[in-house]
Short mmCIF file of C-alpha atoms in Angstrom, two decimals:
data_model
loop_
_atom_site.label_atom_id
_atom_site.label_comp_id
_atom_site.label_asym_id
_atom_site.label_seq_id
_atom_site.Cartn_x
_atom_site.Cartn_y
_atom_site.Cartn_z
CA MET G 1 22.03 -47.22 -8.40
CA ILE G 2 20.77 -43.68 -7.83
CA ARG G 3 19.33 -43.07 -4.37
CA ILE G 4 16.49 -40.52 -4.23
CA LEU G 5 14.84 -39.08 -1.13
CA SER G 6 11.58 -37.17 -1.69
CA ILE G 7 9.62 -35.25 0.97
CA ASP G 8 6.09 -33.87 0.59
CA GLY G 9 4.75 -30.50 1.66
CA GLY G 10 2.38 -30.11 4.61
CA GLY G 11 3.33 -27.25 6.92
CA ILE G 12 4.01 -28.21 10.52
CA ARG G 13 3.16 -31.81 9.60
CA GLY G 14 6.75 -31.90 8.35
CA ILE G 15 7.39 -33.16 11.88
CA ILE G 16 6.20 -36.58 10.67
CA PRO G 17 8.87 -37.18 7.98
CA ALA G 18 11.48 -35.42 10.14
CA THR G 19 10.79 -37.96 12.90
CA ILE G 20 11.04 -40.88 10.48
CA LEU G 21 14.37 -39.61 9.18
CA VAL G 22 15.79 -39.51 12.72
CA ALA G 23 15.32 -43.28 12.82
CA PHE G 24 16.53 -43.70 9.24
CA GLU G 25 19.71 -41.79 10.03
CA SER G 26 20.32 -44.04 13.03
CA TYR G 27 20.10 -47.09 10.74
CA LEU G 28 22.56 -45.47 8.31
CA LYS G 29 24.95 -44.96 11.23
CA GLU G 30 24.53 -48.57 12.31
CA TYR G 31 25.19 -50.05 8.86
CA SER G 32 28.01 -47.68 7.97
CA GLY G 33 29.72 -48.01 11.35
CA ASN G 34 30.09 -44.23 11.46
CA SER G 35 28.47 -42.33 14.31
CA GLU G 36 28.92 -39.04 12.42
CA THR G 37 26.77 -40.15 9.47
CA ARG G 38 24.10 -37.74 8.21
CA VAL G 39 21.07 -38.41 6.01
CA ALA G 40 22.65 -36.63 3.05
CA ASP G 41 25.77 -38.82 3.16
CA TYR G 42 23.95 -41.71 1.50
CA VAL G 43 21.57 -39.86 -0.81
CA ASP G 44 22.30 -38.80 -4.40
CA LEU G 45 19.33 -36.48 -4.88
CA ILE G 46 16.92 -34.96 -2.36
CA ALA G 47 13.66 -33.35 -3.47
CA GLY G 48 11.24 -31.39 -1.33
CA THR G 49 8.22 -29.13 -1.59
CA SER G 50 7.17 -26.53 1.00
CA THR G 51 7.95 -28.09 4.40
CA GLY G 52 9.73 -30.83 2.44
CA GLY G 53 11.80 -28.08 0.83
CA ILE G 54 12.76 -26.79 4.27
CA LEU G 55 13.83 -30.28 5.28
CA THR G 56 15.78 -30.72 2.03
CA ALA G 57 17.70 -27.49 2.62
CA LEU G 58 18.51 -28.34 6.23
CA TYR G 59 19.73 -31.87 5.47
CA THR G 60 22.01 -30.56 2.70
CA CYS G 61 23.13 -27.38 4.47
CA PRO G 62 26.96 -27.30 4.66
CA ASP G 63 28.78 -27.33 7.95
CA LEU G 64 30.43 -23.97 8.57
CA LYS G 65 33.77 -25.62 9.44
CA ASN G 66 33.62 -28.37 6.81
CA PRO G 67 31.59 -27.27 3.74
CA THR G 68 31.53 -30.79 2.29
CA LYS G 69 29.65 -32.22 5.28
CA SER G 70 26.09 -31.73 6.44
CA ARG G 71 25.68 -29.20 9.22
CA PHE G 72 22.60 -30.67 10.91
CA SER G 73 21.82 -34.14 12.18
CA ALA G 74 18.32 -35.50 11.62
CA GLN G 75 17.58 -34.94 15.31
CA GLU G 76 18.64 -31.29 15.04
CA VAL G 77 16.36 -30.86 12.03
CA LEU G 78 13.42 -32.33 13.96
CA ASP G 79 14.26 -30.03 16.89
CA PHE G 80 14.10 -27.07 14.50
CA TYR G 81 10.40 -27.81 13.94
CA LEU G 82 9.59 -28.52 17.57
CA GLN G 83 11.41 -25.43 18.81
CA HIS G 84 10.53 -22.95 16.07
CA GLY G 85 7.11 -24.04 14.81
CA GLN G 86 5.43 -21.27 16.75
CA THR G 87 7.81 -18.72 15.21
CA ILE G 88 7.00 -19.87 11.68
CA PHE G 89 3.24 -19.72 12.29
CA LYS G 90 3.24 -16.90 14.80
CA LYS G 91 -0.21 -15.66 15.71
CA ASN G 92 -0.58 -11.90 15.79
CA PHE G 93 -3.95 -10.52 16.84
CA LEU G 94 -3.67 -7.20 15.02
CA HIS G 95 -2.49 -8.85 11.79
CA SER G 96 -5.30 -11.42 12.01
CA LEU G 97 -7.84 -8.67 12.57
CA TYR G 98 -6.53 -6.70 9.60
CA ALA G 99 -6.51 -9.84 7.46
CA VAL G 100 -10.15 -10.62 8.34
CA PHE G 101 -9.09 -14.07 9.52
CA GLY G 102 -7.00 -14.69 6.43
CA LEU G 103 -9.71 -13.99 3.85
CA ALA G 104 -8.62 -10.48 2.87
CA ASN G 105 -4.91 -10.98 3.39
CA ALA G 106 -2.39 -13.70 4.27
CA ARG G 107 -3.12 -15.27 7.63
CA TYR G 108 0.42 -14.83 8.96
CA ASN G 109 2.95 -12.03 9.01
CA ASN G 110 6.19 -13.80 8.06
CA LYS G 111 8.59 -11.29 9.61
CA GLY G 112 9.62 -13.58 12.47
CA TYR G 113 9.93 -16.55 10.10
CA LEU G 114 12.27 -14.63 7.77
CA GLU G 115 14.39 -13.47 10.69
CA LEU G 116 14.67 -17.08 11.85
CA LEU G 117 15.79 -18.26 8.41
CA ASN G 118 18.37 -15.48 8.22
CA SER G 119 19.76 -16.30 11.68
CA ILE G 120 20.23 -19.97 10.76
CA LEU G 121 21.22 -19.84 7.09
CA GLY G 122 22.70 -16.37 6.67
CA GLU G 123 24.32 -15.92 3.24
CA ILE G 124 24.53 -19.61 2.28
CA LYS G 125 23.75 -20.04 -1.42
CA LEU G 126 21.87 -22.78 -3.24
CA SER G 127 25.08 -23.81 -5.04
CA GLU G 128 26.77 -24.42 -1.67
CA LEU G 129 24.38 -27.17 -0.57
CA ILE G 130 26.27 -30.44 -0.31
CA ARG G 131 24.04 -32.60 -2.54
CA PRO G 132 22.09 -32.21 -5.77
CA CYS G 133 18.57 -31.30 -4.76
CA LEU G 134 15.26 -30.04 -6.07
CA ILE G 135 13.13 -27.56 -4.14
CA CYS G 136 9.80 -26.76 -5.78
CA SER G 137 8.09 -23.39 -6.12
CA TYR G 138 5.80 -21.65 -8.63
CA ASP G 139 6.31 -18.30 -10.36
CA ILE G 140 2.98 -16.44 -10.43
CA GLU G 141 4.19 -13.76 -12.88
CA ARG G 142 5.87 -16.03 -15.41
CA ARG G 143 3.20 -18.70 -14.75
CA GLN G 144 5.65 -21.56 -14.61
CA ALA G 145 7.07 -24.11 -12.21
CA VAL G 146 10.42 -23.30 -10.64
CA LEU G 147 12.64 -26.19 -9.57
CA PHE G 148 15.51 -24.79 -7.55
CA ASN G 149 18.45 -27.08 -8.19
CA GLN G 150 21.78 -27.04 -6.39
CA LEU G 151 23.52 -27.91 -9.66
CA ASP G 152 22.03 -25.21 -11.89
CA PRO G 153 24.62 -22.49 -11.16
CA TYR G 154 27.35 -24.98 -12.16
CA ARG G 155 25.89 -26.36 -15.36
CA SER G 156 24.31 -23.26 -16.90
CA ASP G 157 24.39 -19.49 -16.84
CA GLU G 158 21.44 -19.33 -14.44
CA GLY G 159 21.76 -17.17 -11.35
CA ASP G 160 22.32 -18.44 -7.82
CA PHE G 161 19.98 -17.89 -4.86
CA PHE G 162 20.27 -17.54 -1.11
CA VAL G 163 18.93 -20.70 0.53
CA LYS G 164 16.85 -18.63 2.96
CA ASP G 165 15.06 -17.09 -0.06
CA VAL G 166 14.49 -20.50 -1.64
CA ILE G 167 12.89 -21.74 1.58
CA GLN G 168 10.69 -18.66 1.77
CA ALA G 169 9.57 -19.28 -1.81
CA THR G 170 8.80 -22.99 -1.53
CA SER G 171 6.79 -22.48 1.66
CA ALA G 172 4.79 -19.39 0.66
CA ALA G 173 1.48 -21.23 0.90
CA PRO G 174 -1.43 -19.22 -0.55
CA THR G 175 -3.73 -17.76 2.15
CA TYR G 176 -1.14 -18.56 4.84
CA PHE G 177 1.77 -16.36 3.69
CA GLN G 178 2.18 -13.64 1.11
CA PRO G 179 4.05 -14.55 -2.10
CA ALA G 180 7.82 -14.41 -1.88
CA LEU G 181 9.60 -11.74 -3.94
CA ILE G 182 13.20 -12.87 -4.24
CA ARG G 183 16.19 -12.02 -6.44
CA ASP G 184 18.92 -14.20 -7.90
CA SER G 185 22.62 -13.37 -8.06
CA LYS G 186 22.13 -11.69 -11.45
CA GLY G 187 19.50 -9.31 -10.13
CA GLU G 188 16.50 -11.09 -11.69
CA ASN G 189 13.30 -10.90 -9.63
CA TYR G 190 10.92 -13.81 -9.04
CA SER G 191 7.42 -13.75 -7.52
CA LEU G 192 6.92 -17.19 -6.03
CA ILE G 193 4.44 -19.30 -4.08
CA ASP G 194 4.36 -22.77 -2.52
CA GLY G 195 5.39 -25.50 -4.96
CA GLY G 196 2.55 -27.66 -3.65
CA VAL G 197 0.26 -26.13 -6.26
CA PHE G 198 1.87 -28.42 -8.84
CA ALA G 199 4.12 -30.89 -6.97
CA ASN G 200 3.23 -31.33 -3.33
CA ASN G 201 4.74 -34.79 -3.75
CA PRO G 202 7.94 -34.04 -5.72
CA THR G 203 8.89 -37.67 -6.39
CA LEU G 204 8.12 -37.55 -10.10
CA CYS G 205 10.08 -34.30 -10.45
CA ALA G 206 13.01 -36.00 -8.73
CA TYR G 207 12.75 -39.02 -11.04
CA ALA G 208 12.83 -36.76 -14.10
CA GLU G 209 15.79 -34.81 -12.76
CA ALA G 210 17.73 -37.99 -12.03
CA SER G 211 17.07 -39.08 -15.62
CA LYS G 212 18.72 -35.87 -16.83
CA LEU G 213 21.73 -36.19 -14.57
CA SER G 214 22.46 -39.89 -14.66
CA ARG G 215 23.44 -42.42 -17.26
CA ASP G 216 21.62 -45.06 -15.22
CA ARG G 217 18.26 -46.30 -16.42
CA GLY G 218 15.14 -45.50 -14.42
CA ASP G 219 14.91 -49.09 -13.24
CA ASN G 220 18.11 -48.48 -11.29
CA TYR G 221 16.67 -45.70 -9.12
CA SER G 222 15.95 -46.45 -5.47
CA ILE G 223 13.28 -44.01 -4.26
CA PHE G 224 12.34 -43.31 -0.64
CA SER G 225 9.28 -41.02 -0.54
CA LEU G 226 7.84 -39.50 2.64
CA GLY G 227 4.38 -38.02 3.05
CA THR G 228 3.17 -35.64 5.74
CA GLY G 229 -0.26 -37.19 6.23
CA ALA G 230 -3.06 -37.54 3.70
CA ILE G 231 -6.23 -35.74 4.81
CA LEU G 232 -9.46 -37.70 4.56
CA GLN G 233 -11.76 -34.94 5.81
CA PRO G 234 -14.84 -34.85 3.53
CA TYR G 235 -16.46 -31.68 2.22
CA PRO G 236 -20.22 -32.34 2.02
CA TYR G 237 -22.03 -31.21 -1.11
CA SER G 238 -24.65 -29.51 1.05
CA GLU G 239 -21.95 -27.12 2.30
CA ALA G 240 -19.76 -26.78 -0.78
CA LYS G 241 -22.61 -25.93 -3.16
CA ASN G 242 -22.98 -22.52 -1.51
CA TRP G 243 -19.29 -21.63 -1.31
CA GLY G 244 -17.96 -18.64 -3.19
CA GLY G 245 -14.34 -17.69 -3.67
CA ALA G 246 -13.72 -17.12 0.04
CA GLY G 247 -15.41 -20.38 1.01
CA TRP G 248 -13.34 -22.42 -1.42
CA ALA G 249 -9.96 -20.80 -0.60
CA ARG G 250 -8.62 -23.16 2.07
CA PRO G 251 -10.52 -26.35 1.12
CA LEU G 252 -9.37 -26.00 -2.50
CA PHE G 253 -5.72 -25.64 -1.48
CA SER G 254 -6.00 -28.70 0.77
CA ILE G 255 -7.72 -30.76 -1.93
CA LEU G 256 -5.08 -29.68 -4.47
CA LEU G 257 -2.19 -30.71 -2.24
CA GLY G 258 -3.68 -34.08 -1.41
CA GLY G 259 -4.79 -34.87 -4.95
CA VAL G 260 -1.41 -34.05 -6.46
CA ALA G 261 0.48 -36.11 -3.87
CA GLU G 262 -1.65 -39.24 -4.23
CA THR G 263 -1.64 -39.03 -8.03
CA VAL G 264 2.17 -38.95 -8.12
CA ASP G 265 2.32 -41.93 -5.76
CA TYR G 266 0.02 -43.87 -8.08
CA GLN G 267 2.07 -42.94 -11.16
CA ILE G 268 5.38 -44.00 -9.61
CA LYS G 269 3.88 -47.29 -8.38
CA VAL G 270 2.57 -48.09 -11.86
CA MET G 271 5.96 -47.28 -13.42
CA TYR G 272 7.84 -49.48 -10.97
CA GLU G 273 5.35 -52.33 -11.18
CA ALA G 274 5.58 -52.27 -14.97
CA GLY G 275 9.37 -52.45 -14.74
CA GLY G 276 9.27 -55.27 -12.21
CA ASN G 277 11.24 -53.34 -9.60
CA VAL G 278 8.62 -52.55 -6.94
CA LYS G 279 11.20 -53.20 -4.20
CA ASP G 280 13.04 -50.03 -5.29
CA TYR G 281 10.16 -47.73 -4.34
CA LEU G 282 9.18 -47.13 -0.72
CA ARG G 283 6.58 -44.56 0.27
CA ILE G 284 5.59 -44.01 3.87
CA GLN G 285 2.36 -42.13 4.36
CA THR G 286 -0.30 -41.91 7.05
CA TYR G 287 -3.95 -40.96 6.76
CA LEU G 288 -5.68 -38.38 8.94
CA SER G 289 -9.41 -38.89 9.41
CA LYS G 290 -12.16 -36.35 10.03
CA SER G 291 -11.79 -36.94 13.77
CA GLU G 292 -8.10 -35.92 13.53
CA LYS G 293 -8.91 -32.45 12.20
CA GLU G 294 -6.41 -30.69 14.48
CA LEU G 295 -3.55 -32.92 13.34
CA ALA G 296 -4.41 -32.20 9.71
CA GLN G 297 -4.02 -28.44 10.06
CA MET G 298 -0.85 -27.17 8.40
CA ASP G 299 -0.45 -24.39 10.95
CA ASN G 300 -1.45 -26.02 14.26
CA VAL G 301 1.68 -25.34 16.30
CA ASP G 302 0.14 -26.04 19.68
CA GLU G 303 2.78 -27.89 21.71
CA LYS G 304 0.50 -30.88 22.29
CA ASN G 305 -0.30 -31.13 18.58
CA MET G 306 3.38 -31.05 17.59
CA GLN G 307 4.11 -33.86 20.05
CA ASN G 308 1.20 -35.83 18.60
CA LEU G 309 2.67 -35.42 15.11
CA LYS G 310 6.01 -36.67 16.44
CA ALA G 311 4.22 -39.67 17.96
CA ILE G 312 2.67 -40.45 14.55
CA GLY G 313 6.15 -40.42 13.01
CA GLU G 314 7.45 -42.76 15.72
CA GLN G 315 4.54 -45.14 15.12
CA LEU G 316 5.25 -45.16 11.39
CA VAL G 317 8.86 -46.08 12.17
CA LYS G 318 7.67 -49.07 14.20
CA GLU G 319 5.28 -50.17 11.45
CA ASN G 320 7.91 -49.81 8.72
CA GLU G 321 11.13 -50.66 10.55
CA LYS G 322 11.89 -53.69 8.40
CA GLU G 323 11.60 -51.71 5.16
CA LEU G 324 13.47 -48.73 6.58
CA ARG G 325 16.35 -50.94 7.66
CA LYS G 326 16.39 -52.69 4.31
CA ILE G 327 16.68 -49.48 2.32
CA ALA G 328 19.27 -48.02 4.73
CA ALA G 329 21.44 -51.15 4.45
CA ARG G 330 21.18 -51.14 0.68
CA TRP G 331 22.00 -47.45 0.34
CA VAL G 332 25.11 -47.86 2.50
CA LYS G 333 26.18 -50.93 0.55
CA GLU G 334 25.74 -49.16 -2.80
CA SER G 335 27.48 -45.95 -1.72
CA ASN G 336 30.69 -46.53 -3.65
CA ARG G 337 28.82 -47.34 -6.86
CA SER G 338 26.38 -44.46 -6.62
CA ARG G 339 26.44 -40.79 -7.54
CA LEU G 340 24.97 -38.68 -10.27
CA SER G 341 27.15 -38.19 -13.31
CA ILE G 342 27.20 -34.39 -13.08
CA GLN G 343 29.18 -33.16 -10.12
CA ARG G 344 30.10 -29.64 -9.15
#
């Protein structure tokens, strides 16, 4: 059995899946009998887009003293969001004024965010992450999807990347941050934006990658997919009919992210239902109504809002505890019979 963890994009709403994975890690510890267990210890492939890409990188980041083990616990990853959310989406009056509220330029200056990534990840490379993983981005010059894969430098002549650059690329959300210009170990430049434009829910990408790396059939993949909150805010025709390019900028990005994520969920469900293995696919998602507009914002890093997002994650744990425990127990049980066929 191949165990796949997939995490959607959604900005600061990454607090929701991060909170769920704190509980999931505790169940892994319970069933393994090992208090030092990390999320990545019982996963074969982790996929993430945007904020999900950040989470993927942190869960698979090597410990500085023991490069084969995960550096951060799930609680430490959640704390990263709660403690540094306001650094990632740092409001700067002069920049906002120059950007005409994000319509003439990116809403945020990412200088502080990049300094934060550098302070935490330093010179760690993609190839040094402890598990096979996919982190999604999109190349606006080559006009193609980019799936950063921990295994690529080992199985091909492709260049390696600094993890801090990969995170910058996957989270460079249009209108929020400027595109990321990064370079691989061979000196090749890439102009990249948020992978949510094609795979805000990267589950299908992860399924395809597992098919390439494993001799197991697709009906032997156990998938745990985490959303960051589906937005149900309507856009009335009476308003949208008069929008130009500026008016459509943020609504279109939001609609794109949500539409892609829900479509992938539907496709995976149909595939698993057709194969008679529905029990091997678990997706946890919540829905944010029009009245929860503040919670839906990708960049609302108000302390109260972040705590509310954490509370949503905790509620989802309560509602799904039985399923979470079931998948944790199974993943621990299958650990000796699991692993992708291509190792580094």
